[in-house]
Tab-separated table of C-alpha atoms and ligand atoms in Angstrom:
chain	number	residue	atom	x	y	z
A	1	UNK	CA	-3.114	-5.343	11.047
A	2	UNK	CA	-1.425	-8.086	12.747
A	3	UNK	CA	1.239	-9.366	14.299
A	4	UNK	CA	3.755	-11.160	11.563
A	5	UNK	CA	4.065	-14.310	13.785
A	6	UNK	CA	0.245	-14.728	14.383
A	7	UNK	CA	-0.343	-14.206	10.717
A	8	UNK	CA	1.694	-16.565	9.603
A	9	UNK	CA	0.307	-19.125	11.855
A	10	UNK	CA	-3.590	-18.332	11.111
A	11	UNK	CA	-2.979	-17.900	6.838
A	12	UNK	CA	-0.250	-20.813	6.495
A	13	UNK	CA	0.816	-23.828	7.038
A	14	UNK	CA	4.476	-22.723	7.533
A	15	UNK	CA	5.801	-22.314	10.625
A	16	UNK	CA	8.065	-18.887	11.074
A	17	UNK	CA	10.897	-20.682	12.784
A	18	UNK	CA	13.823	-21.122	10.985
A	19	UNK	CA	12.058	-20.290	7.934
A	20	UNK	CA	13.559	-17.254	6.061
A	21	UNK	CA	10.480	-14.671	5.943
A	22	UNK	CA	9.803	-11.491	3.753
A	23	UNK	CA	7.691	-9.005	3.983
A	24	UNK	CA	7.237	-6.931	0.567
A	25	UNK	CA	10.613	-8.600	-0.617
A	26	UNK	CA	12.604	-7.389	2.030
A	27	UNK	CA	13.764	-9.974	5.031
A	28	UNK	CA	12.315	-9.504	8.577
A	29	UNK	CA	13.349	-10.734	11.434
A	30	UNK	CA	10.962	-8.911	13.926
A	31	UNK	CA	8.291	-11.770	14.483
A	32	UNK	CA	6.382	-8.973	15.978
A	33	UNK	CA	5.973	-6.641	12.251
A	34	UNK	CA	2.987	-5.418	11.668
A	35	UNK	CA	1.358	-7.109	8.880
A	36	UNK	CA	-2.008	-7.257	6.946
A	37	UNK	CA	-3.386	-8.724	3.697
A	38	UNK	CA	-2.131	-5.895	1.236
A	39	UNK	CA	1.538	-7.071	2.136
A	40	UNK	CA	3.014	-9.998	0.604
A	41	UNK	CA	4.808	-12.058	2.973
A	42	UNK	CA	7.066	-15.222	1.774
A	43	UNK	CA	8.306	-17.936	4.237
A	44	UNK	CA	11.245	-19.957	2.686
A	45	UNK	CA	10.421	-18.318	-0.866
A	46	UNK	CA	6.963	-19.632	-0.860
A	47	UNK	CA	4.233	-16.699	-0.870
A	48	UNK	CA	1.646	-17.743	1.456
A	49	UNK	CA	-0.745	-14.819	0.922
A	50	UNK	CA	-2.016	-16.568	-2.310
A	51	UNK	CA	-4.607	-18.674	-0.296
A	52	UNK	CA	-7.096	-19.252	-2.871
A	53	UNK	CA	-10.372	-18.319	-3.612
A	54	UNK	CA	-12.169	-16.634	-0.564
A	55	UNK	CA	-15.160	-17.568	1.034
A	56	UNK	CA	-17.226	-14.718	3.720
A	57	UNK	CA	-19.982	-14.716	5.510
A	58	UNK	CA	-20.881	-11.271	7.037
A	59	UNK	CA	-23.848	-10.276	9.490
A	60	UNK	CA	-24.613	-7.092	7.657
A	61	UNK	CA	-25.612	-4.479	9.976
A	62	UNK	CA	-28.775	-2.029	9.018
A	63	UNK	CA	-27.608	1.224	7.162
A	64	UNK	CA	-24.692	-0.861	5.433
A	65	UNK	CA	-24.972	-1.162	1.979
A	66	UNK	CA	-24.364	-4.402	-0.504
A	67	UNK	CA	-21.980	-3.005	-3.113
A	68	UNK	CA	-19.265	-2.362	-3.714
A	69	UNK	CA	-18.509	1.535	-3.576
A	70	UNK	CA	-21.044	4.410	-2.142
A	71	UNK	CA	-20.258	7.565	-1.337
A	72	UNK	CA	-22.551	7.816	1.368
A	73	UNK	CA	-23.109	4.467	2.989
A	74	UNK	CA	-20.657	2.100	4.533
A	75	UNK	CA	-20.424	-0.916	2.388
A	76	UNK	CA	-20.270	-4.620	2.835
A	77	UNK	CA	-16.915	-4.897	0.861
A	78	UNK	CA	-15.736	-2.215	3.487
A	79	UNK	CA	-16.627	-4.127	6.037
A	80	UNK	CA	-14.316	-6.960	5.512
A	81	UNK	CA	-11.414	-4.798	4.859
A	82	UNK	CA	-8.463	-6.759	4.685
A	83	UNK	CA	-9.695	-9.922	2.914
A	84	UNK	CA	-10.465	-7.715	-0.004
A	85	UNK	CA	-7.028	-8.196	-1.748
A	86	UNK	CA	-9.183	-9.849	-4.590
A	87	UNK	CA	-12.061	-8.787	-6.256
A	88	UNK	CA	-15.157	-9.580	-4.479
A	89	UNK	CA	-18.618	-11.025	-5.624
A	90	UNK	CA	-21.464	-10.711	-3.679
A	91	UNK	CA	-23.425	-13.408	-3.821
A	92	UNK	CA	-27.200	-12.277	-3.222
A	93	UNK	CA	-28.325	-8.652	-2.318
A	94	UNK	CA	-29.981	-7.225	0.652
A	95	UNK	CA	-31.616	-3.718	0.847
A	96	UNK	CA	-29.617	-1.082	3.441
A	97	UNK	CA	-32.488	-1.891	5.712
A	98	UNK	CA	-32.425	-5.217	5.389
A	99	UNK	CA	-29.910	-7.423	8.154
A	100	UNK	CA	-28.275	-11.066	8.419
A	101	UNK	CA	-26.548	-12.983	6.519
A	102	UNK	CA	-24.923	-12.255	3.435
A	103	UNK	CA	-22.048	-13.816	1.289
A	104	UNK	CA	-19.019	-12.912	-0.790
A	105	UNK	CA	-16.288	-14.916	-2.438
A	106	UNK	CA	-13.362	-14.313	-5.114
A	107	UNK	CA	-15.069	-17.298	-6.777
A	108	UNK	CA	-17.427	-15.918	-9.666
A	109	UNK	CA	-18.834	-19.240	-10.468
A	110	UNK	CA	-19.734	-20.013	-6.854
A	111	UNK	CA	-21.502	-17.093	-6.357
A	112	UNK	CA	-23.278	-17.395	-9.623
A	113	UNK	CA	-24.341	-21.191	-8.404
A	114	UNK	CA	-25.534	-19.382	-4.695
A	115	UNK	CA	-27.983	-17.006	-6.491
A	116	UNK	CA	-29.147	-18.998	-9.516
A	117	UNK	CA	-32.803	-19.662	-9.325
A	118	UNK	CA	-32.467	-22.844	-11.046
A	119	UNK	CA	-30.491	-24.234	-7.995
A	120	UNK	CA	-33.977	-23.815	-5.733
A	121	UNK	CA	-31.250	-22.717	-2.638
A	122	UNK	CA	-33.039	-21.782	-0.008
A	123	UNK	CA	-32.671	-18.569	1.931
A	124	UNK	CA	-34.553	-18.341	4.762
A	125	UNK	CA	-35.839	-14.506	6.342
A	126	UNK	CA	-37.260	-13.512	9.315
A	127	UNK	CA	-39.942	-10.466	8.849
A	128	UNK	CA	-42.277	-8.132	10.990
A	129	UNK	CA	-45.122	-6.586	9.274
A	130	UNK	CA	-47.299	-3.665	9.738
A	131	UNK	CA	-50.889	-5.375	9.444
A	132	UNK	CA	-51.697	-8.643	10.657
A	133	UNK	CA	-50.555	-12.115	8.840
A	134	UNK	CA	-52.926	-14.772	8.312
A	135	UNK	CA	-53.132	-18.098	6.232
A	136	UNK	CA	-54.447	-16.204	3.368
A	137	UNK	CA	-50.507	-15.723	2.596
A	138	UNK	CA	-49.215	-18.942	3.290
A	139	UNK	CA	-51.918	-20.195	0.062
A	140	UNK	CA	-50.991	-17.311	-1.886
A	141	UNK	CA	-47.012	-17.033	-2.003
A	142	UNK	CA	-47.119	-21.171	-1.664
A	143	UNK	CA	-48.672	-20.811	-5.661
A	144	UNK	CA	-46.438	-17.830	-6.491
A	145	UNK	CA	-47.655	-14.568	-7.429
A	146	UNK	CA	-46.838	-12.081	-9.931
A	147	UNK	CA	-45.282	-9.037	-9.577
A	148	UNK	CA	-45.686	-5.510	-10.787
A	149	UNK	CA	-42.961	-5.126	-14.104
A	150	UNK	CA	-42.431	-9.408	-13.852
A	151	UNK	CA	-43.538	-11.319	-16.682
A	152	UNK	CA	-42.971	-14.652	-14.234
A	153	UNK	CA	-44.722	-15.176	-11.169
A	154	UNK	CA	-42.785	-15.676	-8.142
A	155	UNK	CA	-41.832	-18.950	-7.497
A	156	UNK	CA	-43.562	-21.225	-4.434
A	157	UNK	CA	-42.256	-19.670	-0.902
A	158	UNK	CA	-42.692	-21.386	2.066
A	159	UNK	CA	-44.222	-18.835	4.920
A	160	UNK	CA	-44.375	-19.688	8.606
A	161	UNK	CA	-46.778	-17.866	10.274
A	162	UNK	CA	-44.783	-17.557	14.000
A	163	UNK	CA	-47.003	-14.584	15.726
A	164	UNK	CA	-49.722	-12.112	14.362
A	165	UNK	CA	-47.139	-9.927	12.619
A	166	UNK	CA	-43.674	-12.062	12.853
A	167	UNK	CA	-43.105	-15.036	9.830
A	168	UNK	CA	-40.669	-16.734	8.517
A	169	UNK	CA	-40.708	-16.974	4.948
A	170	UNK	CA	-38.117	-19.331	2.882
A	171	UNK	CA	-37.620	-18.227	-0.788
A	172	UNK	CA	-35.296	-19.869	-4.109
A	173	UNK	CA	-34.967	-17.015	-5.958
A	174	UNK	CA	-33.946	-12.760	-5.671
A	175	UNK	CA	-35.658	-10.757	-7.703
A	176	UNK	CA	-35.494	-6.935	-6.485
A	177	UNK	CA	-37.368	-6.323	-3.124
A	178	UNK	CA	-38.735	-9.557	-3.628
A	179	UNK	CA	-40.188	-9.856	-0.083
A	180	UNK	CA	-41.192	-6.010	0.780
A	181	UNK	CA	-42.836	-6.398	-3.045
A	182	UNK	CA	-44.582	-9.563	-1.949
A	183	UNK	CA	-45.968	-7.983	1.077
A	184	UNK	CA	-47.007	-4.982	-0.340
A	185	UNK	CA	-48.730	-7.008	-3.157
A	186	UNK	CA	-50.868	-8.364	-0.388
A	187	UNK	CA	-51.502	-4.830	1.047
A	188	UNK	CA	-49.056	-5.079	3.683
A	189	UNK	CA	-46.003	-3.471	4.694
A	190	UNK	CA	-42.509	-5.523	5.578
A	191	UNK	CA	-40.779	-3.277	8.207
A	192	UNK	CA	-38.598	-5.328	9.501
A	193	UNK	CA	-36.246	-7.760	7.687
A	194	UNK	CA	-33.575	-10.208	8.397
A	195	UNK	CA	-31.937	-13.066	6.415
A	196	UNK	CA	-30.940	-16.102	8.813
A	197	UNK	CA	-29.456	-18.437	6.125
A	198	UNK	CA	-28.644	-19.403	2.833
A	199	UNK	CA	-28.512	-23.110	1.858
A	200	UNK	CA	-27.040	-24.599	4.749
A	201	UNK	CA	-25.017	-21.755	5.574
A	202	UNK	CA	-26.340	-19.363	8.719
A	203	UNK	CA	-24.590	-16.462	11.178
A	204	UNK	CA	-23.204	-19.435	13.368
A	205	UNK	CA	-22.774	-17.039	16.714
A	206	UNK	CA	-21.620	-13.782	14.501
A	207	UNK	CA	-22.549	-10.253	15.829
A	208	UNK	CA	-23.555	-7.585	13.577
A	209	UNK	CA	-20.879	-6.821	11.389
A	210	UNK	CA	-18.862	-9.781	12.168
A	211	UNK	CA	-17.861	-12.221	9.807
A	212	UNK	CA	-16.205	-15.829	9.194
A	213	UNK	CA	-14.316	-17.790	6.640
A	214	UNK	CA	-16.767	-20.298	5.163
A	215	UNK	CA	-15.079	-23.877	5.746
A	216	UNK	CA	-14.537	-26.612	3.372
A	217	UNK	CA	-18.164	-28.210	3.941
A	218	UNK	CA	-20.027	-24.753	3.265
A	219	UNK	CA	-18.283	-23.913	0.458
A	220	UNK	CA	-19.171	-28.058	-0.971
A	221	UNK	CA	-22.681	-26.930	-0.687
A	222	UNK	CA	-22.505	-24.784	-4.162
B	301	URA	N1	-36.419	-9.084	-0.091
B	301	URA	C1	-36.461	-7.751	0.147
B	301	URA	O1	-37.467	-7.082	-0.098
B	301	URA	N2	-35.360	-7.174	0.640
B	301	URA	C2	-34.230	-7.855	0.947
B	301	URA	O2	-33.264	-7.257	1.435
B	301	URA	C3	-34.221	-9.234	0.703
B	301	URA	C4	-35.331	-9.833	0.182
């Protein structure tokens, strides 16, 4: 909830004064009305709630799931309550386990562009392992390798070997698990995950379970 006054300054470029305002059809004069997203709000007859397609970028904190209903779990489309007045894709999946970056928009065909393989985006994870990481992986996931119940091998991966256990690996595509799947292909175990980007798009200063608006650049990347 918010403050009518500061909501019509952040979601419009209509300025409250001498404007004739309504909240839900009825007028308000009370600058200080508490407001949100689910209320539709009108300043000189023009609704300014319509802003478009949205564009999010969340820091998913571990234990929160990526869809959109559990019963259990907290989800990511919970977590940006009140920018949820639309229907909400999410473009790209990470396990509950899993943390960083992950994006959601209103737009279907963005978020179809974001995860489509054939767009070679990268996204770009930081990972701990159980057992040691040598150059051995950096040969094999560069070629691609194929996965139990694929009929494609994976396609090449970049890996960054930054400490005995600790990489960075870079991938274009998500199949399910892809990188625990990958790891345990080589006999290893991923037990810690996070996503730092996608395309050009990272977690700027966010804290878990923070999120932004993507601006007008980011959202020209797809
Ligand atoms: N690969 C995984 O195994 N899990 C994720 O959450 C993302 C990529």
């Amino acid at each position: 909830m918010d403050r009518l006054d500061k909501f019509i300054a952040t979601h419009s470029e209509a300025s409250r004064k001498g404007g004739r305002v309504t909240v839900n059809g009825e007028v308000v004069f009370d600058q200080g009305k508490k407001v949100s997203n689910k209320d539709s709000i009108s300043v000189n007859g023009l609704d300014i709630l319509d802003r478009g397609e949205v564009y999010i970028a969340l820091y998913k904190p571990e234990d929160v799931v990526c869809s959109h209903l559990d019963d259990v779990n907290e989800t990511v489309i919970e977590m940006i309550d009140g920018f949820t007045h639309k229907e909400m894709h999410i473009a790209g999946r990470l396990d509950k386990d899993t943390t960083g970056l992950v994006l959601m928009t209103s737009d279907g065909g963005w978020a179809h562009r974001v995860t489509s393989p054939k767009r070679k985006c990268g996204k770009v994870y930081l990972l701990e392992a159980a057992d040691p990481i040598d150059e051995e992986y950096v040969k094999v996931f560069e070629r691609g390798l194929l996965l139990r119940n694929e009929e494609k091998p994976t396609l090449p991966a970049k890996l960054e070997l930054l400490g005995e256990f600790e990489a960075r690996l870079t991938l274009t595509e998500g199949k399910y698990h892809q990188i625990k799947r990958m790891f345990g292909a080589m006999g290893n175990k991923v037990v810690k995950l996070h996503r730092e980007s996608v395309g050009g798009i990272g977690l700027r200063d966010l804290e878990p379970g923070e999120f932004y608006e993507l601006d007008e650049d980011e959202i020209g990347l797809f």
